[in-house]
């Protein structure tokens, strides 16, 4: 595994990139700032390999990043309404980093932390960090490991492990943006998408879960049969400027839950997870004057995210699938992105 200095944080911490390549020609470059996936190169139908994840050539844009590009997200992914929750009779007030709400774990979140490298080998790396009791308002010292590997068969494997000394809500995910055309000047409306989910979380006009578990049937959110994103600007999606919805996945345990396919390059990505929900996001808010790899300007709908997680805002909705880690309990979860061509 290759290691290279990527930059230095404003606080003076060095940030390193680590690159690994499997026998199928998939190359992943990750860094210890937010456990971010910087590049992920996969072959197209002609065998030509190019990067398919949104990212930046230099480190400074990552420290200023509001897109969470390639980052691991936690303690709790997605939004927590009004930046507070009640647990066992006590109200915990969180950092309102998306006023008045709390987003993706807050200011001291997984995404904005320099992680320690616990171990690494040719195609596997283990990041670890302790998130202290009270950080961003959460209870408990939380010890987390993020393990990336390329085990073969076209798979990029993500494993999360955690233990806490107090009861605390958790929901970890990875916020990589994928463009299977490997061309971020192109939008992803012709990508063929499948999501194996019968229900999604209904949203209010403020794009917050209402508490209703809605059926995908006869809606723009029915991806049970693969279809393109040609209706991404439909009025029904106006409040979110595209797709930014939590799907409740069918089945239990490790299973195939979603896929994306580019007819332009023949690349296919299949998503497997043991988690109950998935946030499907179509990069609806481009950043002005933000340049991606190779100097490409950011633009709307240039990528898709498949964020496996627990249900958004589950701390306020007892009917939503969520996770409270108990003291001493050992948590683990796995998500796999598998790549091939069709």
CSV table of C-alpha atoms in Angstrom, one decimal:
chain,number,residue,atom,x,y,z
A,1,UNK,CA,0.0,0.0,0.0
A,2,UNK,CA,1.4,3.4,-1.0
A,3,UNK,CA,1.4,6.3,1.5
A,4,UNK,CA,1.8,9.9,0.5
A,5,UNK,CA,1.5,13.2,2.4
A,6,UNK,CA,-1.7,14.9,1.2
A,7,UNK,CA,-1.6,18.1,3.3
A,8,UNK,CA,-1.8,19.6,6.7
A,9,UNK,CA,-4.9,20.7,8.6
A,10,UNK,CA,-5.3,24.3,9.9
A,11,UNK,CA,-4.6,22.8,13.3
A,12,UNK,CA,-1.2,21.4,12.1
A,13,UNK,CA,-2.1,17.7,11.8
A,14,UNK,CA,-0.6,15.9,8.8
A,15,UNK,CA,-3.0,14.2,6.4
A,16,UNK,CA,-1.9,11.2,4.4
A,17,UNK,CA,-3.4,9.3,1.4
A,18,UNK,CA,-3.2,5.6,1.1
A,19,UNK,CA,-3.6,3.8,-2.2
A,20,UNK,CA,-4.4,0.1,-2.8
A,21,UNK,CA,-5.2,-1.9,-6.0
A,22,UNK,CA,-6.8,-5.3,-6.4
A,23,UNK,CA,-6.3,-8.0,-9.1
A,24,UNK,CA,-9.3,-6.7,-11.1
A,25,UNK,CA,-7.7,-3.3,-11.6
A,26,UNK,CA,-9.8,-1.4,-9.0
A,27,UNK,CA,-7.7,1.3,-7.3
A,28,UNK,CA,-8.9,3.0,-4.1
A,29,UNK,CA,-7.2,6.1,-2.6
A,30,UNK,CA,-8.3,7.0,0.9
A,31,UNK,CA,-7.1,9.5,3.5
A,32,UNK,CA,-7.1,9.7,7.3
A,33,UNK,CA,-9.0,13.0,7.3
A,34,UNK,CA,-12.6,11.9,7.7
A,35,UNK,CA,-11.7,8.4,6.4
A,36,UNK,CA,-12.5,9.9,3.0
A,37,UNK,CA,-12.4,8.1,-0.3
A,38,UNK,CA,-10.4,10.4,-2.4
A,39,UNK,CA,-10.5,8.4,-5.7
A,40,UNK,CA,-11.9,5.1,-6.7
A,41,UNK,CA,-10.9,3.9,-10.2
A,42,UNK,CA,-12.7,1.1,-12.0
A,43,UNK,CA,-12.6,-0.3,-15.5
A,44,UNK,CA,-15.2,0.5,-18.1
A,45,UNK,CA,-16.5,-2.0,-20.7
A,46,UNK,CA,-13.3,-1.5,-22.8
A,47,UNK,CA,-11.0,-2.1,-19.8
A,48,UNK,CA,-10.1,1.6,-19.4
A,49,UNK,CA,-10.0,2.6,-15.8
A,50,UNK,CA,-11.0,6.0,-14.5
A,51,UNK,CA,-12.0,7.6,-11.2
A,52,UNK,CA,-15.8,7.5,-10.5
A,53,UNK,CA,-16.0,9.4,-7.1
A,54,UNK,CA,-16.4,13.1,-6.6
A,55,UNK,CA,-13.3,14.6,-4.9
A,56,UNK,CA,-10.6,17.3,-5.1
A,57,UNK,CA,-7.0,17.3,-6.2
A,58,UNK,CA,-5.6,19.1,-3.2
A,59,UNK,CA,-6.3,18.9,0.5
A,60,UNK,CA,-7.6,22.4,1.5
A,61,UNK,CA,-11.1,22.0,-0.2
A,62,UNK,CA,-11.7,18.9,2.0
A,63,UNK,CA,-11.2,20.9,5.2
A,64,UNK,CA,-13.7,23.5,3.9
A,65,UNK,CA,-16.0,20.9,2.4
A,66,UNK,CA,-19.7,21.1,3.0
A,67,UNK,CA,-20.5,18.2,0.6
A,68,UNK,CA,-19.0,15.6,2.9
A,69,UNK,CA,-17.3,14.2,-0.3
A,70,UNK,CA,-16.2,10.6,0.3
A,71,UNK,CA,-16.4,11.0,4.0
A,72,UNK,CA,-17.4,8.6,6.8
A,73,UNK,CA,-20.3,10.3,8.6
A,74,UNK,CA,-21.3,10.0,12.3
A,75,UNK,CA,-22.0,9.7,15.2
A,76,UNK,CA,-25.5,10.0,13.6
A,77,UNK,CA,-25.8,10.4,9.8
A,78,UNK,CA,-28.4,12.8,8.4
A,79,UNK,CA,-30.5,15.4,10.2
A,80,UNK,CA,-31.6,15.5,13.8
A,81,UNK,CA,-34.5,17.9,14.0
A,82,UNK,CA,-33.9,21.0,16.2
A,83,UNK,CA,-30.5,19.7,17.3
A,84,UNK,CA,-31.7,17.8,20.3
A,85,UNK,CA,-33.1,14.4,21.4
A,86,UNK,CA,-34.3,12.8,24.6
A,87,UNK,CA,-32.8,9.6,25.9
A,88,UNK,CA,-33.9,7.9,29.2
A,89,UNK,CA,-35.5,11.1,30.5
A,90,UNK,CA,-32.6,13.4,29.7
A,91,UNK,CA,-32.5,16.0,26.9
A,92,UNK,CA,-29.2,16.2,24.9
A,93,UNK,CA,-28.6,19.4,23.0
A,94,UNK,CA,-26.4,19.0,19.9
A,95,UNK,CA,-24.4,21.3,17.8
A,96,UNK,CA,-26.9,23.1,15.4
A,97,UNK,CA,-24.5,23.1,12.4
A,98,UNK,CA,-27.4,23.2,10.0
A,99,UNK,CA,-29.5,25.8,11.9
A,100,UNK,CA,-31.7,25.1,13.7
A,101,UNK,CA,-30.9,21.4,13.1
A,102,UNK,CA,-28.0,19.0,13.6
A,103,UNK,CA,-26.5,17.4,10.5
A,104,UNK,CA,-24.1,14.5,10.0
A,105,UNK,CA,-22.7,14.4,13.5
A,106,UNK,CA,-22.0,18.1,14.0
A,107,UNK,CA,-18.8,20.2,13.9
A,108,UNK,CA,-16.5,17.6,15.5
A,109,UNK,CA,-18.0,14.8,13.5
A,110,UNK,CA,-16.3,11.8,11.9
A,111,UNK,CA,-15.9,13.7,8.7
A,112,UNK,CA,-13.9,16.5,10.2
A,113,UNK,CA,-11.5,14.4,12.2
A,114,UNK,CA,-7.9,13.2,11.6
A,115,UNK,CA,-8.1,9.5,12.3
A,116,UNK,CA,-5.3,7.3,13.5
A,117,UNK,CA,-4.1,4.5,11.2
A,118,UNK,CA,-4.3,1.3,13.4
A,119,UNK,CA,-3.0,-1.1,10.8
A,120,UNK,CA,-2.6,-1.5,7.0
A,121,UNK,CA,-1.6,-4.1,4.5
A,122,UNK,CA,-1.6,-4.4,0.7
A,123,UNK,CA,-5.4,-4.2,0.2
A,124,UNK,CA,-6.7,-3.3,3.7
A,125,UNK,CA,-6.5,-0.3,6.1
A,126,UNK,CA,-8.0,0.2,9.6
A,127,UNK,CA,-8.7,3.7,10.9
A,128,UNK,CA,-9.6,4.3,14.5
A,129,UNK,CA,-10.5,7.2,16.8
A,130,UNK,CA,-12.1,8.0,20.2
A,131,UNK,CA,-14.9,10.5,20.1
A,132,UNK,CA,-15.1,11.9,23.6
A,133,UNK,CA,-18.2,12.1,25.9
A,134,UNK,CA,-20.0,15.4,25.2
A,135,UNK,CA,-18.5,16.0,21.8
A,136,UNK,CA,-21.2,17.9,19.8
A,137,UNK,CA,-23.5,17.1,22.7
A,138,UNK,CA,-23.5,13.2,22.4
A,139,UNK,CA,-23.2,11.0,25.5
A,140,UNK,CA,-20.4,8.6,26.0
A,141,UNK,CA,-16.8,8.0,24.9
A,142,UNK,CA,-17.2,6.3,21.5
A,143,UNK,CA,-14.3,4.2,20.1
A,144,UNK,CA,-14.8,3.7,16.4
A,145,UNK,CA,-12.9,1.7,13.7
A,146,UNK,CA,-13.4,2.1,10.0
A,147,UNK,CA,-12.0,-0.7,7.8
A,148,UNK,CA,-11.6,-0.3,4.1
A,149,UNK,CA,-10.5,-3.3,1.9
A,150,UNK,CA,-10.4,-4.6,-1.6
A,151,UNK,CA,-11.0,-8.3,-1.1
A,152,UNK,CA,-11.3,-9.1,-4.8
A,153,UNK,CA,-14.3,-9.9,-7.1
A,154,UNK,CA,-14.7,-6.2,-7.9
A,155,UNK,CA,-15.7,-5.3,-4.3
A,156,UNK,CA,-14.9,-2.3,-2.2
A,157,UNK,CA,-15.6,-3.3,1.4
A,158,UNK,CA,-16.5,-1.0,4.3
A,159,UNK,CA,-16.8,-2.3,7.9
A,160,UNK,CA,-17.6,-0.2,10.9
A,161,UNK,CA,-16.9,-1.2,14.5
A,162,UNK,CA,-17.7,0.7,17.7
A,163,UNK,CA,-18.0,0.5,21.4
A,164,UNK,CA,-19.2,3.1,23.9
A,165,UNK,CA,-19.2,3.5,27.7
A,166,UNK,CA,-22.6,5.1,27.7
A,167,UNK,CA,-25.9,4.6,25.9
A,168,UNK,CA,-25.7,6.7,22.7
A,169,UNK,CA,-27.5,6.8,19.3
A,170,UNK,CA,-25.4,5.8,16.3
A,171,UNK,CA,-25.8,5.7,12.6
A,172,UNK,CA,-22.6,5.6,10.5
A,173,UNK,CA,-22.4,5.9,6.7
A,174,UNK,CA,-20.1,6.8,3.8
A,175,UNK,CA,-21.0,9.9,1.8
A,176,UNK,CA,-19.2,9.1,-1.5
A,177,UNK,CA,-20.7,10.6,-4.7
A,178,UNK,CA,-20.6,8.2,-7.7
A,179,UNK,CA,-20.6,9.1,-11.4
A,180,UNK,CA,-20.3,5.8,-13.4
A,181,UNK,CA,-19.6,7.8,-16.6
A,182,UNK,CA,-16.3,8.8,-14.8
A,183,UNK,CA,-17.1,12.3,-16.2
A,184,UNK,CA,-18.3,14.9,-13.8
A,185,UNK,CA,-19.1,17.3,-16.6
A,186,UNK,CA,-22.0,14.9,-17.4
A,187,UNK,CA,-25.1,14.6,-15.2
A,188,UNK,CA,-26.4,11.2,-14.1
A,189,UNK,CA,-29.9,11.3,-15.4
A,190,UNK,CA,-29.2,8.4,-17.8
A,191,UNK,CA,-27.9,6.2,-15.0
A,192,UNK,CA,-30.2,3.2,-14.4
A,193,UNK,CA,-31.1,3.0,-10.7
A,194,UNK,CA,-32.6,0.2,-8.6
A,195,UNK,CA,-33.4,0.4,-4.9
A,196,UNK,CA,-35.0,-2.6,-3.2
A,197,UNK,CA,-37.4,-0.7,-1.0
A,198,UNK,CA,-41.2,-0.7,-0.6
A,199,UNK,CA,-41.3,2.3,1.7
A,200,UNK,CA,-39.6,5.6,2.1
A,201,UNK,CA,-39.8,8.4,4.8
A,202,UNK,CA,-42.3,11.0,3.8
A,203,UNK,CA,-40.9,14.5,4.0
A,204,UNK,CA,-42.4,17.9,5.1
A,205,UNK,CA,-42.0,21.0,3.0
A,206,UNK,CA,-38.8,21.7,5.1
A,207,UNK,CA,-37.5,18.3,3.9
A,208,UNK,CA,-37.8,16.7,7.4
A,209,UNK,CA,-39.4,13.3,8.1
A,210,UNK,CA,-43.0,13.7,9.0
A,211,UNK,CA,-43.1,10.3,10.7
A,212,UNK,CA,-45.1,8.6,7.9
A,213,UNK,CA,-43.7,5.5,6.3
A,214,UNK,CA,-45.0,6.0,2.7
A,215,UNK,CA,-45.3,3.5,0.0
A,216,UNK,CA,-43.1,3.9,-3.1
A,217,UNK,CA,-45.9,2.5,-5.3
A,218,UNK,CA,-47.1,4.9,-8.1
A,219,UNK,CA,-44.5,7.5,-7.1
A,220,UNK,CA,-41.3,8.9,-8.5
A,221,UNK,CA,-39.6,7.0,-5.7
A,222,UNK,CA,-40.4,3.6,-7.0
A,223,UNK,CA,-37.1,2.1,-8.0
A,224,UNK,CA,-38.0,-1.5,-7.4
A,225,UNK,CA,-37.7,-2.1,-11.1
A,226,UNK,CA,-34.6,-0.3,-12.5
A,227,UNK,CA,-35.2,3.0,-14.2
A,228,UNK,CA,-33.4,6.2,-15.1
A,229,UNK,CA,-33.4,9.5,-13.4
A,230,UNK,CA,-35.0,11.4,-16.3
A,231,UNK,CA,-37.7,12.7,-13.9
A,232,UNK,CA,-35.3,14.3,-11.5
A,233,UNK,CA,-36.8,17.8,-12.0
A,234,UNK,CA,-40.3,16.6,-11.5
A,235,UNK,CA,-42.4,19.0,-9.4
A,236,UNK,CA,-42.9,16.2,-6.8
A,237,UNK,CA,-39.1,16.5,-6.1
A,238,UNK,CA,-39.0,20.3,-6.1
A,239,UNK,CA,-38.6,20.7,-2.4
A,240,UNK,CA,-35.3,18.7,-2.5
A,241,UNK,CA,-34.2,19.8,-6.0
A,242,UNK,CA,-33.9,16.1,-6.9
A,243,UNK,CA,-33.7,12.9,-4.9
A,244,UNK,CA,-32.7,13.3,-1.2
A,245,UNK,CA,-34.8,10.6,0.4
A,246,UNK,CA,-34.5,7.8,3.0
A,247,UNK,CA,-35.6,4.4,1.7
A,248,UNK,CA,-36.5,1.6,4.1
A,249,UNK,CA,-34.8,-1.4,2.6
A,250,UNK,CA,-36.4,-4.8,2.0
A,251,UNK,CA,-35.1,-7.8,3.8
A,252,UNK,CA,-32.7,-8.3,6.7
A,253,UNK,CA,-29.1,-9.1,7.1
A,254,UNK,CA,-26.4,-8.8,4.5
A,255,UNK,CA,-28.2,-8.5,1.1
A,256,UNK,CA,-28.3,-6.8,-2.3
A,257,UNK,CA,-30.2,-3.5,-1.8
A,258,UNK,CA,-29.4,-1.2,-4.7
A,259,UNK,CA,-27.6,-0.8,-8.0
A,260,UNK,CA,-26.6,1.8,-10.6
A,261,UNK,CA,-25.6,1.3,-14.2
A,262,UNK,CA,-24.1,3.6,-16.8
A,263,UNK,CA,-25.1,2.8,-20.4
A,264,UNK,CA,-22.4,5.2,-21.5
A,265,UNK,CA,-19.5,3.2,-20.1
A,266,UNK,CA,-21.0,-0.1,-19.1
A,267,UNK,CA,-20.0,0.3,-15.5
A,268,UNK,CA,-22.3,-1.2,-12.9
A,269,UNK,CA,-22.2,-0.7,-9.1
A,270,UNK,CA,-24.1,-3.0,-6.8
A,271,UNK,CA,-24.7,-2.1,-3.2
A,272,UNK,CA,-24.9,-4.7,-0.4
A,273,UNK,CA,-25.5,-3.9,3.3
A,274,UNK,CA,-26.8,-5.3,6.6
A,275,UNK,CA,-28.3,-1.9,7.5
A,276,UNK,CA,-32.1,-1.1,7.3
A,277,UNK,CA,-32.1,2.2,5.4
A,278,UNK,CA,-30.5,4.0,2.5
A,279,UNK,CA,-30.3,7.7,1.8
A,280,UNK,CA,-30.4,8.2,-2.0
A,281,UNK,CA,-29.0,11.6,-2.9
A,282,UNK,CA,-28.4,13.1,-6.4
A,283,UNK,CA,-26.0,16.0,-5.6
A,284,UNK,CA,-28.7,18.7,-5.6
A,285,UNK,CA,-26.7,21.6,-4.3
A,286,UNK,CA,-23.5,22.5,-6.3
A,287,UNK,CA,-21.0,24.7,-4.7
A,288,UNK,CA,-20.0,27.9,-6.5
A,289,UNK,CA,-16.3,28.2,-7.4
A,290,UNK,CA,-15.7,24.6,-6.3
A,291,UNK,CA,-13.4,22.6,-8.6
A,292,UNK,CA,-13.4,18.8,-8.6
A,293,UNK,CA,-10.6,16.5,-9.8
A,294,UNK,CA,-8.9,17.8,-12.9
A,295,UNK,CA,-10.3,21.3,-12.4
A,296,UNK,CA,-13.9,20.3,-13.3
A,297,UNK,CA,-16.5,22.8,-11.9
A,298,UNK,CA,-19.0,21.4,-9.5
A,299,UNK,CA,-22.5,21.2,-11.0
A,300,UNK,CA,-26.0,20.0,-10.0
A,301,UNK,CA,-26.9,16.3,-10.5
A,302,UNK,CA,-23.4,15.2,-11.3
A,303,UNK,CA,-23.4,12.2,-9.0
A,304,UNK,CA,-25.4,9.8,-6.9
A,305,UNK,CA,-24.9,8.8,-3.3
A,306,UNK,CA,-26.0,5.5,-1.8
A,307,UNK,CA,-25.7,6.2,2.0
A,308,UNK,CA,-26.5,3.0,3.9
A,309,UNK,CA,-27.6,3.9,7.5
A,310,UNK,CA,-30.4,3.9,10.0
A,311,UNK,CA,-33.5,5.9,9.4
A,312,UNK,CA,-33.2,9.7,9.3
A,313,UNK,CA,-34.1,11.4,12.6
A,314,UNK,CA,-34.9,8.1,14.3
A,315,UNK,CA,-34.3,9.7,17.7
A,316,UNK,CA,-37.7,11.5,17.2
A,317,UNK,CA,-39.7,8.6,15.7
A,318,UNK,CA,-40.0,5.4,17.6
A,319,UNK,CA,-41.4,3.6,14.5
A,320,UNK,CA,-38.2,4.3,12.5
A,321,UNK,CA,-35.4,1.7,12.5
A,322,UNK,CA,-32.6,3.1,14.6
A,323,UNK,CA,-29.7,2.1,16.8
A,324,UNK,CA,-28.8,2.9,20.4
A,325,UNK,CA,-25.5,1.5,21.4
A,326,UNK,CA,-25.5,0.2,25.0
A,327,UNK,CA,-22.5,0.5,27.3
A,328,UNK,CA,-19.9,-2.2,26.5
A,329,UNK,CA,-21.9,-3.5,23.5
A,330,UNK,CA,-19.7,-4.2,20.5
A,331,UNK,CA,-21.3,-2.9,17.3
A,332,UNK,CA,-20.3,-3.8,13.7
A,333,UNK,CA,-21.9,-3.2,10.3
A,334,UNK,CA,-20.8,-3.8,6.7
A,335,UNK,CA,-21.5,-2.2,3.4
A,336,UNK,CA,-20.0,-3.4,0.1
A,337,UNK,CA,-19.9,-1.7,-3.3
A,338,UNK,CA,-19.3,-4.2,-6.0
A,339,UNK,CA,-18.2,-3.1,-9.5
A,340,UNK,CA,-18.3,-4.8,-12.9
A,341,UNK,CA,-19.3,-4.0,-16.5
A,342,UNK,CA,-22.4,-5.1,-18.5
